[in-house]
Amino acid sequence: MADPIEQDYILKTALSAEGMFALYEFTTLLFAVNYVQTRCQRLIDIIWKDSKIALAHYDNLIVCSQDLRSHIKNLREILDLLEKVNFGVIKEKCASGKTEFQFFGHVETKNGVRSNMYRMKRIDRRDSLENRLDLSGVSGL
């Protein structure tokens, strides 16, 4: 997914490779360097702003229910809304009937949120945190 760069700014993206006699200009911003993630989250926030049965962040959606009957009703409501806004569901990523799950480095339960002990142990060791990837593994982001 790429967004076009305005004509006036294309020259500002120009670069040349060592030993080459050419100037390369970008005409689009690649997914990783633009604001697609921010726009995506804004869209998610708009879609789910009135929901009292679901928590949403990027492509993570958690449907909360008290019992099986209400959970089935809530899932139908959620799936109808997803279809209405032309969003899909990846069945392999779905799980149902869980009373405990991990979400952004924390463990969510019916009694509340607690720290993920595995991540806490990694922080205590500190010796394994050598770069950004290690840090993101501990933070859950």
Coordinates of N, CA and C in Angstrom, one line a residue:
M1 N 0.9 -1.2 0.0 CA 0.0 0.0 0.0 C 0.9 1.2 0.0
A2 N 0.6 2.2 -0.9 CA 1.5 3.3 -1.0 C 0.6 4.6 -1.3
D3 N 1.0 5.7 -0.7 CA 0.3 7.0 -0.9 C 1.2 7.8 -1.9
P4 N 0.5 8.5 -2.8 CA 1.3 9.4 -3.7 C 1.9 10.6 -3.0
I5 N 3.1 11.0 -3.4 CA 3.7 12.2 -2.9 C 3.3 13.4 -3.8
E6 N 3.0 14.5 -3.2 CA 2.6 15.7 -3.9 C 3.8 16.1 -4.8
Q7 N 3.5 16.5 -6.0 CA 4.5 16.8 -7.0 C 5.6 17.8 -6.5
D8 N 5.2 18.8 -5.7 CA 6.2 19.7 -5.2 C 7.2 19.1 -4.2
Y9 N 6.9 18.0 -3.7 CA 7.8 17.3 -2.7 C 8.6 16.2 -3.2
I10 N 8.3 15.8 -4.4 CA 9.1 14.6 -5.0 C 10.6 14.9 -5.1
L11 N 11.0 16.1 -5.5 CA 12.4 16.4 -5.6 C 13.1 16.3 -4.2
K12 N 12.4 16.5 -3.2 CA 13.0 16.5 -1.8 C 13.3 15.0 -1.4
T13 N 12.7 14.1 -2.1 CA 13.0 12.6 -1.8 C 14.2 12.1 -2.6
A14 N 14.8 12.9 -3.5 CA 15.8 12.5 -4.4 C 17.0 11.9 -3.7
L15 N 17.6 10.9 -4.2 CA 18.9 10.3 -3.7 C 19.6 9.7 -4.9
S16 N 20.9 9.5 -4.7 CA 21.7 8.9 -5.7 C 22.6 7.8 -5.0
A17 N 22.9 6.8 -5.7 CA 23.7 5.7 -5.1 C 25.2 6.0 -5.5
E18 N 26.1 5.6 -4.6 CA 27.5 5.8 -4.8 C 27.9 5.1 -6.1
G19 N 28.6 5.8 -7.0 CA 29.1 5.3 -8.2 C 28.1 5.3 -9.3
M20 N 26.9 5.8 -9.1 CA 25.9 5.8 -10.1 C 25.7 7.3 -10.5
F21 N 25.3 7.4 -11.8 CA 25.1 8.8 -12.3 C 23.7 9.0 -12.6
A22 N 22.8 8.6 -11.6 CA 21.4 8.7 -11.8 C 20.8 9.3 -10.5
L23 N 19.8 10.0 -10.6 CA 19.1 10.5 -9.4 C 17.7 9.8 -9.3
Y24 N 17.5 9.2 -8.2 CA 16.2 8.5 -7.9 C 15.3 9.3 -7.1
E25 N 14.0 9.4 -7.5 CA 13.0 10.1 -6.8 C 11.9 9.2 -6.4
F26 N 11.3 9.3 -5.2 CA 10.2 8.6 -4.8 C 8.9 9.3 -5.2
T27 N 8.0 8.6 -5.8 CA 6.7 9.2 -6.2 C 5.6 8.8 -5.2
T28 N 5.9 7.8 -4.4 CA 4.9 7.3 -3.4 C 5.6 7.1 -2.1
L29 N 4.9 7.1 -1.0 CA 5.4 6.8 0.3 C 5.0 5.3 0.6
L30 N 6.0 4.5 1.0 CA 5.7 3.1 1.3 C 5.0 3.0 2.6
F31 N 4.3 1.9 2.7 CA 3.5 1.6 3.9 C 4.2 1.9 5.2
A32 N 5.5 1.5 5.3 CA 6.2 1.6 6.6 C 6.6 3.0 6.9
V33 N 6.6 3.9 6.0 CA 7.1 5.3 6.3 C 6.0 6.3 6.2
N34 N 4.7 5.9 6.2 CA 3.7 7.0 6.1 C 2.8 6.8 7.3
Y35 N 1.6 7.5 7.3 CA 0.8 7.5 8.4 C -0.4 6.5 8.3
V36 N -0.2 5.5 7.5 CA -1.3 4.5 7.3 C -1.8 3.9 8.7
Q37 N -0.8 3.6 9.5 CA -1.2 3.0 10.8 C -2.1 4.0 11.6
T38 N -1.7 5.2 11.6 CA -2.5 6.2 12.3 C -3.9 6.4 11.7
R39 N -3.9 6.4 10.4 CA -5.2 6.5 9.8 C -6.1 5.3 10.0
C40 N -5.4 4.1 10.0 CA -6.1 2.9 10.3 C -6.7 2.9 11.7
Q41 N -5.9 3.3 12.6 CA -6.4 3.3 14.0 C -7.6 4.3 14.2
R42 N -7.5 5.5 13.5 CA -8.6 6.4 13.5 C -9.9 5.8 13.0
L43 N -9.8 5.1 11.9 CA -10.9 4.4 11.3 C -11.5 3.4 12.3
I44 N -10.6 2.6 12.9 CA -11.0 1.6 13.9 C -11.8 2.3 15.1
D45 N -11.2 3.5 15.5 CA -11.8 4.2 16.6 C -13.2 4.7 16.2
I46 N -13.4 5.1 15.0 CA -14.7 5.6 14.5 C -15.7 4.4 14.5
I47 N -15.3 3.3 14.0 CA -16.2 2.2 13.8 C -16.6 1.6 15.2
W48 N -15.7 1.6 16.1 CA -16.0 0.9 17.4 C -16.3 1.9 18.5
K49 N -16.4 3.2 18.3 CA -16.5 4.2 19.3 C -17.7 4.0 20.2
D50 N -18.8 3.5 19.7 CA -20.0 3.3 20.5 C -20.2 1.9 21.1
S51 N -19.2 1.1 20.8 CA -19.3 -0.3 21.2 C -19.1 -0.5 22.7
K52 N -20.0 -1.2 23.3 CA -19.8 -1.6 24.7 C -19.4 -3.0 24.9
I53 N -19.3 -3.7 23.8 CA -19.0 -5.2 23.9 C -17.7 -5.6 23.2
A54 N -17.0 -4.6 22.7 CA -15.7 -4.9 22.0 C -14.6 -3.9 22.3
L55 N -13.4 -4.4 22.4 CA -12.2 -3.5 22.5 C -11.4 -3.7 21.2
A56 N -11.0 -2.6 20.6 CA -10.3 -2.7 19.3 C -9.1 -1.9 19.3
H57 N -8.0 -2.4 18.7 CA -6.8 -1.7 18.5 C -6.1 -2.3 17.3
Y58 N -5.9 -1.5 16.2 CA -5.5 -2.0 14.9 C -6.2 -3.2 14.5
D59 N -5.6 -4.3 14.3 CA -6.3 -5.5 13.8 C -6.6 -6.5 14.9
N60 N -6.6 -6.0 16.2 CA -7.0 -6.8 17.3 C -8.4 -6.4 17.8
L61 N -9.3 -7.4 17.9 CA -10.6 -7.1 18.3 C -11.0 -8.1 19.4
I62 N -11.4 -7.6 20.6 CA -11.8 -8.5 21.7 C -13.2 -8.3 22.0
V63 N -14.0 -9.3 21.9 CA -15.4 -9.3 22.2 C -15.6 -9.8 23.6
C64 N -16.2 -9.0 24.5 CA -16.4 -9.4 25.9 C -17.9 -9.7 26.1
S65 N -18.1 -10.8 26.9 CA -19.5 -11.3 27.2 C -19.5 -11.9 28.5
Q66 N -20.7 -11.9 29.1 CA -20.9 -12.5 30.5 C -21.1 -14.0 30.4
D67 N -21.8 -14.5 29.3 CA -22.1 -15.9 29.2 C -22.1 -16.3 27.7
L68 N -22.3 -17.6 27.4 CA -22.3 -18.1 26.0 C -23.4 -17.5 25.2
R69 N -24.6 -17.4 25.7 CA -25.7 -16.8 25.0 C -25.5 -15.4 24.5
S70 N -25.0 -14.6 25.5 CA -24.7 -13.2 25.1 C -23.5 -13.1 24.2
H71 N -22.6 -14.0 24.4 CA -21.4 -14.0 23.5 C -21.8 -14.2 22.0
I72 N -22.6 -15.2 21.8 CA -23.1 -15.5 20.5 C -23.8 -14.3 19.9
K73 N -24.7 -13.7 20.7 CA -25.4 -12.4 20.3 C -24.4 -11.3 19.9
N74 N -23.4 -11.1 20.8 CA -22.4 -10.1 20.6 C -21.6 -10.4 19.3
L75 N -21.2 -11.6 19.1 CA -20.4 -12.0 17.9 C -21.2 -11.7 16.7
R76 N -22.5 -12.0 16.7 CA -23.4 -11.7 15.5 C -23.4 -10.2 15.2
E77 N -23.5 -9.4 16.3 CA -23.5 -8.0 16.2 C -22.2 -7.5 15.6
I78 N -21.1 -8.0 16.1 CA -19.8 -7.6 15.6 C -19.6 -8.0 14.2
L79 N -19.9 -9.2 13.8 CA -19.7 -9.7 12.5 C -20.6 -8.9 11.5
D80 N -21.8 -8.6 11.9 CA -22.7 -7.7 11.0 C -22.0 -6.4 10.8
L81 N -21.5 -5.8 11.8 CA -20.8 -4.5 11.7 C -19.6 -4.6 10.8
L82 N -18.8 -5.6 11.0 CA -17.6 -5.8 10.2 C -18.0 -6.0 8.7
E83 N -19.0 -6.7 8.4 CA -19.5 -6.9 7.1 C -20.0 -5.5 6.5
K84 N -20.7 -4.8 7.3 CA -21.2 -3.5 6.9 C -20.1 -2.5 6.4
V85 N -19.0 -2.5 7.2 CA -17.9 -1.6 6.8 C -16.8 -2.3 5.9
N86 N -17.2 -3.5 5.4 CA -16.3 -4.2 4.5 C -15.0 -4.7 5.1
F87 N -15.0 -5.1 6.3 CA -13.8 -5.6 7.0 C -14.0 -7.1 7.1
G88 N -12.9 -7.8 7.0 CA -12.9 -9.3 7.1 C -12.3 -9.8 8.4
V89 N -12.4 -11.1 8.6 CA -11.9 -11.8 9.8 C -11.0 -12.9 9.3
I90 N -9.9 -13.0 10.0 CA -9.0 -14.2 9.7 C -9.3 -15.2 10.7
K91 N -10.0 -16.3 10.3 CA -10.4 -17.3 11.2 C -9.3 -17.9 12.0
E92 N -8.1 -18.1 11.4 CA -7.0 -18.7 12.2 C -6.6 -17.8 13.3
K93 N -6.8 -16.5 13.3 CA -6.5 -15.7 14.4 C -7.5 -15.6 15.5
C94 N -8.7 -16.2 15.2 CA -9.8 -16.1 16.2 C -9.7 -17.1 17.2
A95 N -10.2 -16.8 18.4 CA -10.3 -17.7 19.5 C -11.6 -17.4 20.3
S96 N -12.3 -18.4 20.8 CA -13.5 -18.1 21.5 C -13.5 -18.9 22.8
G97 N -14.3 -18.3 23.8 CA -14.4 -19.0 25.1 C -13.3 -18.8 26.0
K98 N -12.4 -17.9 25.7 CA -11.2 -17.7 26.6 C -11.6 -16.9 27.8
T99 N -11.1 -17.3 29.0 CA -11.3 -16.5 30.2 C -10.0 -15.7 30.5
E100 N -9.0 -15.9 29.7 CA -7.7 -15.2 29.9 C -7.0 -15.2 28.6
F101 N -6.4 -14.0 28.3 CA -5.7 -13.8 27.0 C -4.7 -12.7 27.2
Q102 N -3.7 -12.7 26.3 CA -2.6 -11.7 26.2 C -3.0 -10.6 25.3
F103 N -2.8 -9.4 25.7 CA -3.1 -8.2 24.9 C -2.1 -7.1 25.2
F104 N -1.3 -6.8 24.3 CA -0.3 -5.7 24.4 C 0.6 -6.0 25.6
G105 N 1.1 -7.2 25.8 CA 2.1 -7.5 26.8 C 1.5 -7.6 28.2
H106 N 0.2 -7.6 28.3 CA -0.5 -7.9 29.6 C -1.4 -9.1 29.5
V107 N -1.8 -9.6 30.6 CA -2.7 -10.7 30.7 C -4.1 -10.2 31.1
E108 N -5.1 -10.3 30.3 CA -6.4 -9.9 30.6 C -7.2 -11.0 31.1
T109 N -7.9 -10.8 32.2 CA -8.8 -11.9 32.8 C -10.1 -11.3 33.2
K110 N -11.1 -12.1 33.6 CA -12.4 -11.5 34.0 C -12.2 -10.7 35.3
N111 N -11.1 -10.9 36.0 CA -10.9 -10.2 37.3 C -10.1 -8.9 37.1
G112 N -9.6 -8.7 35.8 CA -8.8 -7.5 35.6 C -7.6 -7.8 34.8
V113 N -6.7 -6.8 34.8 CA -5.4 -6.9 34.0 C -4.3 -7.2 35.0
R114 N -3.3 -8.0 34.5 CA -2.1 -8.2 35.3 C -0.9 -8.2 34.4
S115 N 0.3 -8.1 34.9 CA 1.5 -8.1 34.1 C 1.8 -9.5 33.6
N116 N 2.4 -9.6 32.5 CA 2.8 -10.8 31.9 C 4.1 -11.2 32.6
M117 N 4.1 -12.3 33.4 CA 5.3 -12.6 34.2 C 6.5 -13.0 33.3
Y118 N 6.3 -13.5 32.1 CA 7.4 -13.8 31.2 C 8.1 -12.6 30.9
R119 N 7.4 -11.5 30.5 CA 8.0 -10.2 30.2 C 8.7 -9.6 31.4
M120 N 8.1 -9.8 32.6 CA 8.7 -9.2 33.8 C 10.1 -9.9 34.1
K121 N 10.1 -11.2 33.9 CA 11.4 -12.0 34.1 C 12.5 -11.5 33.1
R122 N 12.1 -11.2 31.9 CA 13.0 -10.7 30.9 C 13.6 -9.3 31.3
I123 N 12.7 -8.5 31.9 CA 13.1 -7.2 32.4 C 14.1 -7.3 33.5
D124 N 13.8 -8.3 34.4 CA 14.7 -8.5 35.6 C 16.1 -8.9 35.1
R125 N 16.1 -9.8 34.1 CA 17.4 -10.3 33.6 C 18.3 -9.2 33.0
R126 N 17.6 -8.3 32.3 CA 18.2 -7.1 31.6 C 19.3 -7.4 30.6
D127 N 20.1 -8.5 30.9 CA 21.2 -8.8 30.0 C 20.8 -9.1 28.6
S128 N 19.5 -9.5 28.4 CA 19.1 -9.9 27.0 C 18.6 -8.7 26.2
L129 N 18.5 -7.6 26.8 CA 18.0 -6.4 26.1 C 19.1 -5.6 25.5
E130 N 19.5 -6.0 24.3 CA 20.6 -5.4 23.6 C 20.2 -4.5 22.5
N131 N 19.0 -4.5 22.0 CA 18.6 -3.7 20.9 C 17.1 -3.4 20.9
R132 N 16.7 -2.6 19.9 CA 15.2 -2.2 19.9 C 14.3 -3.4 19.8
L133 N 14.7 -4.4 19.0 CA 13.9 -5.6 18.9 C 13.7 -6.3 20.2
D134 N 14.8 -6.4 21.0 CA 14.7 -7.0 22.3 C 13.7 -6.2 23.2
L135 N 13.9 -4.9 23.1 CA 13.0 -4.0 24.0 C 11.6 -4.2 23.6
S136 N 11.3 -4.2 22.3 CA 9.9 -4.4 21.8 C 9.3 -5.7 22.2
G137 N 10.2 -6.7 22.3 CA 9.8 -8.0 22.8 C 9.3 -8.0 24.2
V138 N 10.0 -7.2 25.0 CA 9.6 -7.1 26.4 C 8.4 -6.2 26.6
S139 N 8.3 -5.1 25.8 CA 7.2 -4.1 26.0 C 5.9 -4.6 25.4
G140 N 6.0 -5.6 24.5 CA 4.8 -6.1 23.9 C 4.3 -5.3 22.7
L141 N 5.1 -4.3 22.3 CA 4.7 -3.5 21.1 C 5.5 -3.8 19.9

